[in-house]
Short mmCIF file of C-alpha atoms and ligand atoms in Angstrom, two decimals:
data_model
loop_
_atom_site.label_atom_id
_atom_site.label_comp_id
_atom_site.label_asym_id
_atom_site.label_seq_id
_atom_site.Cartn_x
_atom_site.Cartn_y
_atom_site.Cartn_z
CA UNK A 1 114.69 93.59 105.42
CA UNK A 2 116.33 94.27 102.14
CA UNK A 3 115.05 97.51 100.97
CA UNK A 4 117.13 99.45 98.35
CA UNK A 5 117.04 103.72 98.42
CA UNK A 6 114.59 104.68 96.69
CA UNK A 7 114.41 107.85 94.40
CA UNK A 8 111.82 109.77 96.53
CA UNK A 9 109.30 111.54 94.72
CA UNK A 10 106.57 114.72 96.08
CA UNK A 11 107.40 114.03 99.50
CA UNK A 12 105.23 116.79 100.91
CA UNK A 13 107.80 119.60 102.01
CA UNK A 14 106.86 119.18 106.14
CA UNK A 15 107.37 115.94 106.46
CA UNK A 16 110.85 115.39 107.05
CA UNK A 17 112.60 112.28 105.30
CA UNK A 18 114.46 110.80 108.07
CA UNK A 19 111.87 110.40 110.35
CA UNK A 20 109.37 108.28 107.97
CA UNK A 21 108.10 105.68 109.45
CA UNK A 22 110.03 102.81 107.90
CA UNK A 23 106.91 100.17 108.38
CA UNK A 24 103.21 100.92 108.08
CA UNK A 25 100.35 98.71 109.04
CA UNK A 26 96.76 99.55 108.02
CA UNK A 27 93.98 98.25 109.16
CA UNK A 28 91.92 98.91 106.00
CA UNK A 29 88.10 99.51 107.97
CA UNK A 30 85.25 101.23 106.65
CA UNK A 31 84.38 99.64 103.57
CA UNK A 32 80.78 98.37 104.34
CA UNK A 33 79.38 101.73 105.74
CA UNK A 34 81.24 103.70 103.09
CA UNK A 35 78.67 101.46 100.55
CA UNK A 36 75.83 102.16 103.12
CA UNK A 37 76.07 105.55 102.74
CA UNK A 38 76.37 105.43 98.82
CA UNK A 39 72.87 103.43 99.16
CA UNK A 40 75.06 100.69 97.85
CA UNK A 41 75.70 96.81 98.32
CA UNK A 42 78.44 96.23 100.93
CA UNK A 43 80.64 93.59 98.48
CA UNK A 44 80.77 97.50 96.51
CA UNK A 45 83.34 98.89 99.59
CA UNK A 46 85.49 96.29 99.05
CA UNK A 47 86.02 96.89 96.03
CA UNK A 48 86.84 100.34 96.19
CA UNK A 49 88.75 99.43 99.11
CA UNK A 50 91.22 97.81 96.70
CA UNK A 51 91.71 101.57 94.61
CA UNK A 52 92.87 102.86 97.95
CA UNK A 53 94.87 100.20 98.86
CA UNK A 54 96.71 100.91 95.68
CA UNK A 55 97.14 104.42 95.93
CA UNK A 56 98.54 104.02 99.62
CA UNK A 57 100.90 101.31 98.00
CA UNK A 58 102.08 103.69 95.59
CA UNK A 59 102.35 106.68 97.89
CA UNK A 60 104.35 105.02 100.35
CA UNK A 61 106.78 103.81 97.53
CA UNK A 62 106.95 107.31 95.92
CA UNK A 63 107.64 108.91 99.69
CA UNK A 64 110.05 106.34 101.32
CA UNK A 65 108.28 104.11 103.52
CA UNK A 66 110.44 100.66 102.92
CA UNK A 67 107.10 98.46 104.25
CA UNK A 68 103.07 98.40 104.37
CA UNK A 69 101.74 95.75 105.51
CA UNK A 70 97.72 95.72 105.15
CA UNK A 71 95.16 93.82 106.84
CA UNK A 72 92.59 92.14 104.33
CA UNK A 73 90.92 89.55 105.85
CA UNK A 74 90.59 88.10 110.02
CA UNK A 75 90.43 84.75 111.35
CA UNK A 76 86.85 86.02 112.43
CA UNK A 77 85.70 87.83 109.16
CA UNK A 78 84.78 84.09 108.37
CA UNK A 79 81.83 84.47 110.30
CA UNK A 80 80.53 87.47 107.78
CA UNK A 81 77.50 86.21 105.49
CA UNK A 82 79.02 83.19 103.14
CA UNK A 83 78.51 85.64 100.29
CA UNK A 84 80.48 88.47 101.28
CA UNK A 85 83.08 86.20 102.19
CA UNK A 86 82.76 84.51 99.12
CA UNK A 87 82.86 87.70 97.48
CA UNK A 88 86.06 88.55 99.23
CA UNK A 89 88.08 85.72 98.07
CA UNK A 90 86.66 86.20 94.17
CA UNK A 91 87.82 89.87 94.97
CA UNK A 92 91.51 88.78 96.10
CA UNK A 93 92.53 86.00 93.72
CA UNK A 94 91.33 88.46 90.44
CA UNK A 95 93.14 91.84 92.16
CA UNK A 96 96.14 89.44 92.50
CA UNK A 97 95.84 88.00 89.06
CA UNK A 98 94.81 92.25 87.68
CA UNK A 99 98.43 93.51 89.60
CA UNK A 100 100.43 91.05 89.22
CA UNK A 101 102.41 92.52 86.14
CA UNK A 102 102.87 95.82 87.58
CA UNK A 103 103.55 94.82 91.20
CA UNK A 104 106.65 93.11 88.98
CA UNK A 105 107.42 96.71 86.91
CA UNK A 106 106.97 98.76 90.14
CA UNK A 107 109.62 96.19 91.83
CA UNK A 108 106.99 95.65 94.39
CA UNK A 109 107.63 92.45 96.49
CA UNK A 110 104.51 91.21 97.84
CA UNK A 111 103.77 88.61 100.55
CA UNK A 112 100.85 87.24 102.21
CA UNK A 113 100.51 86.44 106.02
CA UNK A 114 98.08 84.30 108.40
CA UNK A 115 96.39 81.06 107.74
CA UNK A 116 96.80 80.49 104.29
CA UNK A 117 96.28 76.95 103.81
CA UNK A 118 92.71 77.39 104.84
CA UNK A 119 91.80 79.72 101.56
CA UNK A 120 90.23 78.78 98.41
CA UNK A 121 92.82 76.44 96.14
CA UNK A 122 92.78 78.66 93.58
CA UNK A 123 93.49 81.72 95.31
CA UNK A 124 96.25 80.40 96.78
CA UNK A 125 97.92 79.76 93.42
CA UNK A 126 97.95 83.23 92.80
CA UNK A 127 99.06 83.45 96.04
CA UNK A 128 102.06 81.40 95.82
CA UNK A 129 102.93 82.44 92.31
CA UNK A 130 102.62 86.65 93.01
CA UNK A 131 104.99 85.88 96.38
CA UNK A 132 107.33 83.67 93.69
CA UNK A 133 107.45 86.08 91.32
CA UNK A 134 108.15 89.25 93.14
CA UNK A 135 110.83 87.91 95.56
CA UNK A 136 113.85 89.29 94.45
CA UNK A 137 111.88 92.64 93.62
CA UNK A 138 113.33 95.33 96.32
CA UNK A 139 111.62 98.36 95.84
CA UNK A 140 109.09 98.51 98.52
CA UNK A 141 107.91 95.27 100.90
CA UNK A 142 104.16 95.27 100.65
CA UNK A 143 102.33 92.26 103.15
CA UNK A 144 98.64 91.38 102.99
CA UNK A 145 97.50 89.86 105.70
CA UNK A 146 95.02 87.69 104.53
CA UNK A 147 92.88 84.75 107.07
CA UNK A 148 95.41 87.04 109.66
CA UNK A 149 94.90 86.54 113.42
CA UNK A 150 97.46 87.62 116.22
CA UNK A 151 96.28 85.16 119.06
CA UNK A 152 96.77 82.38 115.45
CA UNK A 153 100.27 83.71 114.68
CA UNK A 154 101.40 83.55 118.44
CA UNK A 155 99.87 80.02 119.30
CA UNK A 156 101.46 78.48 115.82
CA UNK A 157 104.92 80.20 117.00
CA UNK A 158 104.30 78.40 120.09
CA UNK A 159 103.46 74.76 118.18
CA UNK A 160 106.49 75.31 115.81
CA UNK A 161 109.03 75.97 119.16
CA UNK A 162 107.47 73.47 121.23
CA UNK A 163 108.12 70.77 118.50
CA UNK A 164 111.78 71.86 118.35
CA UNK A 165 112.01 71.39 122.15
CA UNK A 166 110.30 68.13 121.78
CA UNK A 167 112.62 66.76 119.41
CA UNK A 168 115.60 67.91 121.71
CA UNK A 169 116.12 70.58 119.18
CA UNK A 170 115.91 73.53 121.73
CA UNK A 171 115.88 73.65 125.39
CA UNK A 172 113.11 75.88 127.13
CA UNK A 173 115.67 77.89 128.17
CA UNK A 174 117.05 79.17 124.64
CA UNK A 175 113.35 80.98 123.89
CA UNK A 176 113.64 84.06 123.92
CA UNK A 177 112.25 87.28 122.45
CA UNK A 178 114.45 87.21 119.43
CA UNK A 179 113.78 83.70 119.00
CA UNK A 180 109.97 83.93 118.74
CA UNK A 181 110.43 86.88 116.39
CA UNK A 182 111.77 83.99 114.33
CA UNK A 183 108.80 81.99 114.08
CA UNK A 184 106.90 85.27 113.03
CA UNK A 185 105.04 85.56 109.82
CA UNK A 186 107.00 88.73 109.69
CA UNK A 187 110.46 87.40 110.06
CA UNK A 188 112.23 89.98 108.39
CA UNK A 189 110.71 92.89 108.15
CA UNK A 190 110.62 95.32 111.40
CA UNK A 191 107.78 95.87 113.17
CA UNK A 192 105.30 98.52 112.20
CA UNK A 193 106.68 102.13 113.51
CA UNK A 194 102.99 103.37 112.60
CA UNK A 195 99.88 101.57 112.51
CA UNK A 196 96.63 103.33 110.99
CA UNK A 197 93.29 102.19 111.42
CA UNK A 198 90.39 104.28 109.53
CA UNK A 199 86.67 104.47 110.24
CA UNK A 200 87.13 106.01 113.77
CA UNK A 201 87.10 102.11 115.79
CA UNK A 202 89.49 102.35 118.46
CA UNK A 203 90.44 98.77 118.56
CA UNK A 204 93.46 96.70 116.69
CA UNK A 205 91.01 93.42 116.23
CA UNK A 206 93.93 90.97 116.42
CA UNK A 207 96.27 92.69 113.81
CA UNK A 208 99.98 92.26 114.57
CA UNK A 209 99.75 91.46 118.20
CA UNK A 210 102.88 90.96 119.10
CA UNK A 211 104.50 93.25 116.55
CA UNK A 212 102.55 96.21 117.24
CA UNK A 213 104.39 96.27 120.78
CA UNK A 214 105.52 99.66 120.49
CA UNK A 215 103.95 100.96 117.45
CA UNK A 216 102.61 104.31 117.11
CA UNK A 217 99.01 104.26 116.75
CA UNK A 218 96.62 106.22 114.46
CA UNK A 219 92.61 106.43 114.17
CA UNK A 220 91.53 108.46 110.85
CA UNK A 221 87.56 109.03 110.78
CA UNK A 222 87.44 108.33 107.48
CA UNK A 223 86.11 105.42 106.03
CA UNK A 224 88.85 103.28 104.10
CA UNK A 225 87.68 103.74 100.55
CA UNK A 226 88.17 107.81 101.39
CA UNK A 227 91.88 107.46 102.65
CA UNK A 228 93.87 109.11 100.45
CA UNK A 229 96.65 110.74 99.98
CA UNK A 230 96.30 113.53 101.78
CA UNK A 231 94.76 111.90 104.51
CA UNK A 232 97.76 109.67 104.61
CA UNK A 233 99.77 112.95 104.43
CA UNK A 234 97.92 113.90 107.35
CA UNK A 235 98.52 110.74 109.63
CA UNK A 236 102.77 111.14 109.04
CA UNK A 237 102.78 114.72 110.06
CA UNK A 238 100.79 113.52 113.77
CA UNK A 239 103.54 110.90 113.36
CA UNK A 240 106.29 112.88 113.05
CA UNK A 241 105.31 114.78 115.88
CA UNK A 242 104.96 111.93 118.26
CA UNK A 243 107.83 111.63 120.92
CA UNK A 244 109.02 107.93 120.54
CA UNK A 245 110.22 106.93 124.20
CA UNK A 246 110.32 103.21 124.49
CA UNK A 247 109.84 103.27 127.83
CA UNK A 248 112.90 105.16 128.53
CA UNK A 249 113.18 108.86 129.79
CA UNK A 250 114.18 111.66 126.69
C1 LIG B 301 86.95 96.32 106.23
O1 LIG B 301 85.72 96.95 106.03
C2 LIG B 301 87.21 95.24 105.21
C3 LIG B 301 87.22 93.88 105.77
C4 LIG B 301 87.11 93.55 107.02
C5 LIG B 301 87.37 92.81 104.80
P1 LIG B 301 84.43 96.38 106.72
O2 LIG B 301 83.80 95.38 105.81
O3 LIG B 301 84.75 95.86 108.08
O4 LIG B 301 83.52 97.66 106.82
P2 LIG B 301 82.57 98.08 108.03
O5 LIG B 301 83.42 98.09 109.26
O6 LIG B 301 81.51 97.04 108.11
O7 LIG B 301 82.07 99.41 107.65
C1 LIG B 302 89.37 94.36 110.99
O1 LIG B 302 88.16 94.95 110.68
C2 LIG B 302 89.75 93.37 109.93
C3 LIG B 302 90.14 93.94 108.64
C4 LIG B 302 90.21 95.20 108.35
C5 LIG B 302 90.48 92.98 107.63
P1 LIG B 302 86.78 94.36 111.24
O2 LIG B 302 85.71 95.20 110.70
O3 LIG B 302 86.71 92.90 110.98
O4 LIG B 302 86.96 94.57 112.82
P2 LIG B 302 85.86 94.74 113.95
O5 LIG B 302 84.86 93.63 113.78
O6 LIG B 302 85.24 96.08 113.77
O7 LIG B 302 86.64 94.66 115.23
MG1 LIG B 303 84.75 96.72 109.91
#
């Protein structure tokens, strides 16, 4: 991961800079009861969803964190009604097409993850051309994880090594962990120290299986169009007081 130092700015005064979380994962929940209780139309979460998406983009940049990695969409939000899925894609091919220019200024690199071939054409030319465009750009690694499944990710590692041993390219005994992590959407970028999940579910709904091995795991209340600042403020302070142990004995 290729992160340059970043000039920090309004990290809160107790948090403490060197123990940031380097990678955050979000699972971004909430949005459909947040519009319930506004007495509004679900497809209207989502969309504020995106304004808080942005503002946790920015914050992290502003405090530090080198990578965010958000979840947008599941391999089984297909099976929502057609026209809140529909509405979904509209939503991410125009927020892609709205940010583009200052995900460039704010030297944002973006990427998408999961089953991309599968989404509309036309999203996936903004798609391709926001990932293009933004690849040199250092300033903060931002992943949307978008048609994203776990059990997908892990069984298409497993096609892309098996082939490789089929074609006498790899013997089963060369697999290993660090080969695997190869095959990874994520290549690259190390695995998410904290993962936040908002609306109060207790669950990680087939977000970063394998990557979220060792993560440190936090459940906010609050519905995801509410996360804020301050509530992000809130979830690296219970962070930063979590003892980290690996397994190991401190
Ligand atoms: C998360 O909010 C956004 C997506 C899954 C796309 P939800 O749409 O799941 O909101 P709730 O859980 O129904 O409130
Ligand atoms: C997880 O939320 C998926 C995303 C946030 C994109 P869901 O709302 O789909 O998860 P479940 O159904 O509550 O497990
Ligand atoms: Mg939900």
């Amino acid at each position: 991961m290729t992160v340059k130092p970043t000039v920090l700015r309004d990290l809160p005064a107790d948090l403490e800079r060197e123990k940031l979380p380097r990678h955050v994962a979000v699972i971004m929940d909430g949005n459909g009861r947040w519009a319930k209780r506004q007495g509004l139309p679900r497809i209207m979460g989502h969309r504020r969803g995106v304004d808080a998406l942005k503002e946790l983009l920015r914050c992290c940049k502003d405090w530090g964190v080198q990578a965010l990695t958000a979840y947008a969409f599941s391999t089984e939000n297909w099976g929502r009604p057609l026209e809140e899925v529909e509405f979904l894609m509209m939503l991410f091919e125009r927020v892609i097409r709205q940010e583009i220019d200052e995900l460039i200024s704010e030297d944002v690199r973006i990427k998408f993850v999961g089953n991309l071939t599968s989404l509309p054409g036309t999203l996936q030319t903004e798609i391709y051309r926001s990932m293009n465009l933004t690849q040199h750009n250092q300033g903060i690694q931002f992943t949307v994880a978008t048609n994203y499944g776990g059990r997908q990710e892990i069984i298409q590692v497993c096609r892309e090594i098996a082939t490789k041993v089929q074609q006498g390219k790899l013997q089963p005994e060369d697999i290993n962990e660090a080969l695997f992590e190869q095959h990874l959407y994520t290549v690259g970028t190390c695995h998410p120290d904290l993962m936040i999940r908002t609306s109060g579910e207790m669950r990680v709904s087939n977000f970063l299986l394998w990557q979220i091995a060792y993560s440190e795991l936090y459940v906010s209340d609050t519905l995801w169009p509410d996360f804020d600042r301050a509530e992000f403020h809130r979830a690296l302070c219970a962070y930063q007081q979590r003892d980290r142990r690996f397994g190991k004995v401190n």
